[in-house]
Short mmCIF file of C-alpha atoms in Angstrom, two decimals:
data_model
loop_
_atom_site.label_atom_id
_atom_site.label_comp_id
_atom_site.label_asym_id
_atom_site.label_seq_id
_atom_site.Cartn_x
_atom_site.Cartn_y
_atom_site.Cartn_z
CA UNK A 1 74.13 130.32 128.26
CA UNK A 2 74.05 131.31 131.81
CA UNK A 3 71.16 131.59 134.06
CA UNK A 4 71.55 132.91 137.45
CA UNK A 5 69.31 131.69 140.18
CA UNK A 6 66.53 134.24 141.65
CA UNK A 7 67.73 133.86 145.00
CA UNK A 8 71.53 134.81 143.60
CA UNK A 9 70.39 137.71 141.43
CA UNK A 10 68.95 139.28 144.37
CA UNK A 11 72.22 138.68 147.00
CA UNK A 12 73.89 140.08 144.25
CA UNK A 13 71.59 143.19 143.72
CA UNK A 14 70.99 144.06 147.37
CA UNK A 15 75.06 143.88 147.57
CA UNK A 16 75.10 140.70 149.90
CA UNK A 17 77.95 138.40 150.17
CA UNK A 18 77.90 135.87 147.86
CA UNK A 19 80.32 132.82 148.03
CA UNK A 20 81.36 130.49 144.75
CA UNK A 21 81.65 127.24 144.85
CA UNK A 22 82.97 124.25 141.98
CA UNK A 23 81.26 121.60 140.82
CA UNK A 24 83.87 119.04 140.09
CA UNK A 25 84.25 118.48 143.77
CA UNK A 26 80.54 116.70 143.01
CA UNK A 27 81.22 114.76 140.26
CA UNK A 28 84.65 113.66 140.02
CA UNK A 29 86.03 114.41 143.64
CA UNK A 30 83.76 111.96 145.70
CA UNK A 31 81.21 109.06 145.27
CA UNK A 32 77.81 109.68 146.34
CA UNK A 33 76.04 110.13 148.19
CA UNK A 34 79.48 111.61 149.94
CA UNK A 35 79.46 114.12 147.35
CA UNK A 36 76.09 115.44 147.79
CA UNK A 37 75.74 115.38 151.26
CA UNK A 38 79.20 117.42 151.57
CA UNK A 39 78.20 119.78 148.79
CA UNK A 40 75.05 120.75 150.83
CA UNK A 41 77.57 120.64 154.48
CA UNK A 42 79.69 123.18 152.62
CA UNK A 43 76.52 125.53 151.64
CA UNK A 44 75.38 125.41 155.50
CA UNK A 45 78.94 126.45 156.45
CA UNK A 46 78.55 129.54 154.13
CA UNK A 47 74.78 130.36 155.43
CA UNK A 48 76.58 129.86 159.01
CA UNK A 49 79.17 132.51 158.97
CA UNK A 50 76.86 134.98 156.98
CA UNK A 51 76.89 134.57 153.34
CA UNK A 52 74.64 133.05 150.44
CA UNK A 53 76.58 129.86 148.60
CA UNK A 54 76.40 129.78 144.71
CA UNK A 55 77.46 126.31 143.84
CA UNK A 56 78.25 126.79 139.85
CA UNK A 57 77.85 123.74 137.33
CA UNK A 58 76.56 123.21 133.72
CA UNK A 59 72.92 121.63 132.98
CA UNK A 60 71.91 120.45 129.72
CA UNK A 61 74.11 123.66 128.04
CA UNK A 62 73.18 126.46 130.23
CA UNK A 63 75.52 127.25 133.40
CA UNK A 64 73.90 127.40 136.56
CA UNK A 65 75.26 130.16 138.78
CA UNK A 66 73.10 129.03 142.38
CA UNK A 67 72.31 125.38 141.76
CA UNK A 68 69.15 124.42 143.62
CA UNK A 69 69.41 121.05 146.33
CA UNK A 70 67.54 119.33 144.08
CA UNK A 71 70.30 120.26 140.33
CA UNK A 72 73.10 118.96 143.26
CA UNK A 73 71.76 115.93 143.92
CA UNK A 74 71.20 115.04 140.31
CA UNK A 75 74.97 115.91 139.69
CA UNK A 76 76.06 114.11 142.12
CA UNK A 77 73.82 110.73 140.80
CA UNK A 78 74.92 111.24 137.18
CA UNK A 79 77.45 109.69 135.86
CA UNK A 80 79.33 110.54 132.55
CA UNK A 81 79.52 114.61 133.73
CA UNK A 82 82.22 116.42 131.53
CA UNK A 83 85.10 118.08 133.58
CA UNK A 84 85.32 121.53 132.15
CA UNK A 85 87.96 124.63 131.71
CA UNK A 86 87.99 127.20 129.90
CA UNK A 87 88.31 125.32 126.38
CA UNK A 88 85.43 123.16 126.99
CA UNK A 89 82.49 125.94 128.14
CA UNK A 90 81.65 126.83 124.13
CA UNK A 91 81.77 123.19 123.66
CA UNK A 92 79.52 121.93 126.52
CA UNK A 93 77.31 124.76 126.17
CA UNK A 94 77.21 124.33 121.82
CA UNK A 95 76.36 120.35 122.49
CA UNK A 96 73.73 120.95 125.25
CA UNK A 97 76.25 118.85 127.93
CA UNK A 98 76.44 118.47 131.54
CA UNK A 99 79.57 119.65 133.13
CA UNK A 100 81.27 120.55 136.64
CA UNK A 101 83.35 123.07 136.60
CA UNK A 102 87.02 123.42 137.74
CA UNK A 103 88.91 125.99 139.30
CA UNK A 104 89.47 127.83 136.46
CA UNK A 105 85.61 127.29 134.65
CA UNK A 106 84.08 128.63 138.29
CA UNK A 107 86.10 131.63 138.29
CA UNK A 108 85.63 132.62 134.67
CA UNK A 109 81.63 131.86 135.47
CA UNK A 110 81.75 133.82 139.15
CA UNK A 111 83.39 136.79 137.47
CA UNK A 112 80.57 137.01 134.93
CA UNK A 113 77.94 137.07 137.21
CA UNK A 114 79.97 139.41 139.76
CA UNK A 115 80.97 137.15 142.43
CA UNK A 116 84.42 138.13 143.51
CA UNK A 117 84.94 135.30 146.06
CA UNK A 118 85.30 131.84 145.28
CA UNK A 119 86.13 128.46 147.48
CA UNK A 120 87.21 125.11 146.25
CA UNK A 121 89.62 122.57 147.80
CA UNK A 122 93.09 123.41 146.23
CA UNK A 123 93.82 125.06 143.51
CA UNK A 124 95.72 123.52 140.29
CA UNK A 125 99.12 124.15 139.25
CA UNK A 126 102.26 122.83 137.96
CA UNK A 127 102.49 119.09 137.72
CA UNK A 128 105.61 116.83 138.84
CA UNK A 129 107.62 115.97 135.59
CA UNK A 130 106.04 119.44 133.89
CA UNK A 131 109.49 119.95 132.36
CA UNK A 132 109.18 117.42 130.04
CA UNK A 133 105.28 117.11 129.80
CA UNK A 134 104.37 120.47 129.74
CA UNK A 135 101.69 119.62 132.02
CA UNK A 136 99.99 123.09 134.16
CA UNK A 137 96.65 123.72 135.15
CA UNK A 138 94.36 125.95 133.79
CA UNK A 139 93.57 127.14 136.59
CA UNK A 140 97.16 129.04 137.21
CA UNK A 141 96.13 130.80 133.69
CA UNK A 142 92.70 132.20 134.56
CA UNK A 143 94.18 133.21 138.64
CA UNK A 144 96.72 135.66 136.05
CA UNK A 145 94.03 137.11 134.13
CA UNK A 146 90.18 136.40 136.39
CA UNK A 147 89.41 139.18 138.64
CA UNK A 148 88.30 136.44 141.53
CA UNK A 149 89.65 135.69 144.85
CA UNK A 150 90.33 132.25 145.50
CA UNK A 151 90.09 131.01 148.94
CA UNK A 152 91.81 127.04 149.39
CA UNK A 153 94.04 125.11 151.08
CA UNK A 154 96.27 125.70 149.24
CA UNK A 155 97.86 123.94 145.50
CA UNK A 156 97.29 120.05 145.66
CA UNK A 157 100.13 118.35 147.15
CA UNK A 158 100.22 115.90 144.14
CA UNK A 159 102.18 119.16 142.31
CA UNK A 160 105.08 120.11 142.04
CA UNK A 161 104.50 122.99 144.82
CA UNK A 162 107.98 125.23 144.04
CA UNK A 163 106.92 125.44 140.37
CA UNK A 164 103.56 126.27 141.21
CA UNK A 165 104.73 129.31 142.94
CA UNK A 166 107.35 130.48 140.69
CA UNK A 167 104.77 130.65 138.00
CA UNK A 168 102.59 132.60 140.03
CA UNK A 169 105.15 134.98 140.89
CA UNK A 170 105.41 135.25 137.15
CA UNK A 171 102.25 135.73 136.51
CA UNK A 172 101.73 138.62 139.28
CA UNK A 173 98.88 136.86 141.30
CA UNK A 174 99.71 137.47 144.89
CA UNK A 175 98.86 134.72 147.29
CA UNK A 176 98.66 135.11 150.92
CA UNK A 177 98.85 132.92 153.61
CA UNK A 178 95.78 133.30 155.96
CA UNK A 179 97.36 133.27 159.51
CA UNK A 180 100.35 131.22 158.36
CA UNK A 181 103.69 132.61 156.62
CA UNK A 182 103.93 129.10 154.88
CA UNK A 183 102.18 127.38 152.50
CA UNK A 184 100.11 124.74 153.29
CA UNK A 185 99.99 121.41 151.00
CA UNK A 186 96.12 120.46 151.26
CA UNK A 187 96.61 117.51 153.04
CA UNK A 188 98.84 119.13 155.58
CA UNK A 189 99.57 122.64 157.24
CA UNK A 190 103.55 122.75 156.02
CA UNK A 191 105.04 122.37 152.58
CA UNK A 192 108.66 124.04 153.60
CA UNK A 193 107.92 127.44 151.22
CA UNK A 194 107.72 130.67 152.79
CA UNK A 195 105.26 132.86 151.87
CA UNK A 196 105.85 136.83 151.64
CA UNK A 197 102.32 138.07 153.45
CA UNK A 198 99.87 136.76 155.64
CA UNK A 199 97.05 137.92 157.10
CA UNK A 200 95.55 138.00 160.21
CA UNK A 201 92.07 138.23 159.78
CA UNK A 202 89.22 138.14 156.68
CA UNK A 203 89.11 142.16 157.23
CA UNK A 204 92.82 142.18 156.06
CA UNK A 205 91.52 139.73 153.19
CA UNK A 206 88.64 142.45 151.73
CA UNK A 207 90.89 145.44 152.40
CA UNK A 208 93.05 143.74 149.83
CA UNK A 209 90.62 142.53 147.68
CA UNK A 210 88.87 146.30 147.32
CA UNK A 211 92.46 148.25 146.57
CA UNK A 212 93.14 145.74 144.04
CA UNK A 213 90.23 145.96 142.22
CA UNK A 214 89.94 149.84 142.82
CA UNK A 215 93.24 149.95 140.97
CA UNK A 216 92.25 147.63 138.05
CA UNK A 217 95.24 145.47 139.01
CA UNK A 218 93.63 142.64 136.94
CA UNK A 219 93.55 139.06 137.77
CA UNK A 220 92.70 136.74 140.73
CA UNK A 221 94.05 136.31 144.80
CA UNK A 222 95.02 133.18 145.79
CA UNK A 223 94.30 132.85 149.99
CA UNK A 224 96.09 130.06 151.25
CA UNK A 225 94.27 128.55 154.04
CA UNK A 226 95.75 125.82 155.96
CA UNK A 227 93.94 122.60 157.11
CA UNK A 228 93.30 122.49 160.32
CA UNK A 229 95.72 120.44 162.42
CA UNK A 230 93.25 118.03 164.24
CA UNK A 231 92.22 117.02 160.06
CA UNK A 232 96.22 117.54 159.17
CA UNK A 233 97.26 114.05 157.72
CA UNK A 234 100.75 112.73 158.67
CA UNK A 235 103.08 113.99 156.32
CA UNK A 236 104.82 110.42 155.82
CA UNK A 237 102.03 108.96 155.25
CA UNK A 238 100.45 111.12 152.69
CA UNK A 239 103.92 111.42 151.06
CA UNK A 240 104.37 108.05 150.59
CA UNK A 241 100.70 107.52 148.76
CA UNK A 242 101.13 110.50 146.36
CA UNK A 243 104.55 108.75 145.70
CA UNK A 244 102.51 105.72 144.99
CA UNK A 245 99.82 106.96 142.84
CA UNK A 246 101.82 108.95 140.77
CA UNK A 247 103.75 106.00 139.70
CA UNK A 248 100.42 103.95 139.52
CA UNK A 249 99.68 106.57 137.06
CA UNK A 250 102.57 106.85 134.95
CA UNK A 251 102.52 102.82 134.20
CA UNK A 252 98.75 103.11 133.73
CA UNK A 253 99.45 105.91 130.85
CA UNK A 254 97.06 108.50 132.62
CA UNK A 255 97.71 111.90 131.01
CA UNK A 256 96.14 115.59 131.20
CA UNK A 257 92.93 116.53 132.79
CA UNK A 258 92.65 113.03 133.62
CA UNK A 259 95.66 113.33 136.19
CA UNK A 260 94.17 114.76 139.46
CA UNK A 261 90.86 112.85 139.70
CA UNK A 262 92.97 109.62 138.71
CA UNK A 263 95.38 110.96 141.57
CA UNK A 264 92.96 112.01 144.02
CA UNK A 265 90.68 109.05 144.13
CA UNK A 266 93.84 106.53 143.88
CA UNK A 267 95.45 108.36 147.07
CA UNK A 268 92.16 108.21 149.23
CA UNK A 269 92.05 104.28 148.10
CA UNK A 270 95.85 104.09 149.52
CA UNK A 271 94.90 105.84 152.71
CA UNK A 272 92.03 103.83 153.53
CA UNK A 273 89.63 107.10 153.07
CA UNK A 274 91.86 109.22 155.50
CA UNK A 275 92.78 111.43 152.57
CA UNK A 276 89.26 111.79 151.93
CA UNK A 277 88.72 112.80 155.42
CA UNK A 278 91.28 115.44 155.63
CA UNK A 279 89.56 116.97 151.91
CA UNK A 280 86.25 117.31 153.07
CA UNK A 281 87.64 119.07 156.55
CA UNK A 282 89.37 121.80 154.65
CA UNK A 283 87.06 122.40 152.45
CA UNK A 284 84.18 123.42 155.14
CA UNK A 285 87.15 125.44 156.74
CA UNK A 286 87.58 127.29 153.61
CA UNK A 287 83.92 127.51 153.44
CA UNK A 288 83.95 129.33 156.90
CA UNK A 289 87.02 131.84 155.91
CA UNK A 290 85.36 132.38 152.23
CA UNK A 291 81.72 133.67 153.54
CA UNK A 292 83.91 135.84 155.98
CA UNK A 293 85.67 137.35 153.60
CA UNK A 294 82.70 137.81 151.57
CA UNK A 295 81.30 139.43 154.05
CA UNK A 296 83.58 142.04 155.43
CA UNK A 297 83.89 142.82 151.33
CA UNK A 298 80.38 143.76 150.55
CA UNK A 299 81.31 146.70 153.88
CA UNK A 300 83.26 147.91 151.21
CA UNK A 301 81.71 147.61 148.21
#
């Protein structure tokens, strides 16, 4: 059920860098044509600062690892697109679906077709309230156990970011800030937790990667790589509309995988598109630092 493009099978086999990239960010994280035309921005940024993009999504059943222009500008015009994890790959590829992969559906796919680095937005985590509702990404879950490195700006503000980090502590993934000892919010550079390492350059960042998988020290890295301040939204602001939305949601009875799209979308709405702004910014930095990574890794490999 997966077919890898021809130009990825051969970056892969001539040991090139190769860079992952989501899906959902298409579908369910912008409008179009917004969504294409920054999908295709954030490939150029990886061909810019030497590596080959791979954006991942799912086609009629059969997973695309390297979607062509032409597969990302149909996702981005269709509507109806499922949002899929790991629970929903046998489904979507049983019923012949579309479907844009999340955090934790891109790294499960990358690992299979031996992509070790992987860039997205933020990454998922524990939700506000998760005491009572139980409610945690996915995505913390396959970081524990999927031998990828994730490269984002760090865990969506809209969570509940000590949690987050607890659970990842628990779970053994290490996360490092990259030229920061705090970790960044998305939306802004500061959240007020420290973070243990940080490194100074994407050298740092493969030399980790290739002793961790040397060792068979299983599951993912989480690089935390802050927004960059000129993109940075005001912290007030963006406080106050995640505040906002999140009621909005609760009286609106919007539960589960539902939650950050619903939250995302609503926020950018309260912001007046700043929000949106600020998103597509850090991801093309993360694009930059991913490829870099990438590329200082396949000197190793």
């Amino acid at each position: 059920m997966i077919k890898i493009s021809e130009r990825i099978q051969k970056a892969l086999a001539n040991n090139q860098p190769v860079v992952a990239l989501e899906s959902t960010i298409i579908s369910h994280g912008m409008p179009y044509p917004k969504n294409v035309e920054t999908a295709l921005k954030v490939e150029q940024t990886i061909i810019e600062n030497g590596a080959i993009p791979a954006t991942i999504g799912i086609i009629d059943g059969v997973a695309i690892i390297g979607m062509s222009h032409d597969e990302i500008e149909a996702f981005g015009k269709r509507k109806g697109i499922k949002k899929v994890s790991r629970r929903d790959l046998p489904i979507v590829y049983g019923l012949k679906l579309w479907g844009a992969t999340t955090v934790a559906a891109t790294m499960i796919l990358a690992r299979q077709a031996g992509i070790e680095v992987f860039v997205t937005g933020g990454c998922g985590g524990v939700h506000r309230g998760a005491q009572q509702t139980f409610d945690i990404s996915a995505d913390l879950e396959e970081l524990a156990k999927t031998d990828v490195t994730v490269v984002c700006a760090g865990c969506k503000a809209i969570l509940d970011l000590p949690l987050t980090m607890e659970y990842l502590e628990t779970k053994g993934v290490p996360v490092l800030g990259y030229q920061t000892n705090e970790l960044p919010d998305f939306y802004t550079r500061h959240s007020g937790i420290s973070l243990e390492y940080s490194l100074d350059n994407p050298k740092q960042a493969a030399q980790i990667i290739h002793e961790k998988r040397a060792n068979k020290l299983d599951g993912g890295i989480l690089i935390a790589n802050p927004i960059l301040e000129q993109y940075a939204m005001d912290q007030k602001v963006i406080d106050d509309a995640i505040s906002k939305a999140l009621q909005m949601m609760k009286e609106q009875n919007v539960f589960g995988k539902d939650s950050t799209p619903f939250l995302l979308k609503t926020i950018v709405e309260l912001t007046g598109g700043d929000s949106l702004d600020s998103n597509i910014e850090l991801v093309l930095n993360n694009a930059k630092l991913g490829a870099q990574i990438a590329f200082e890794y396949s000197k190793l490999k």
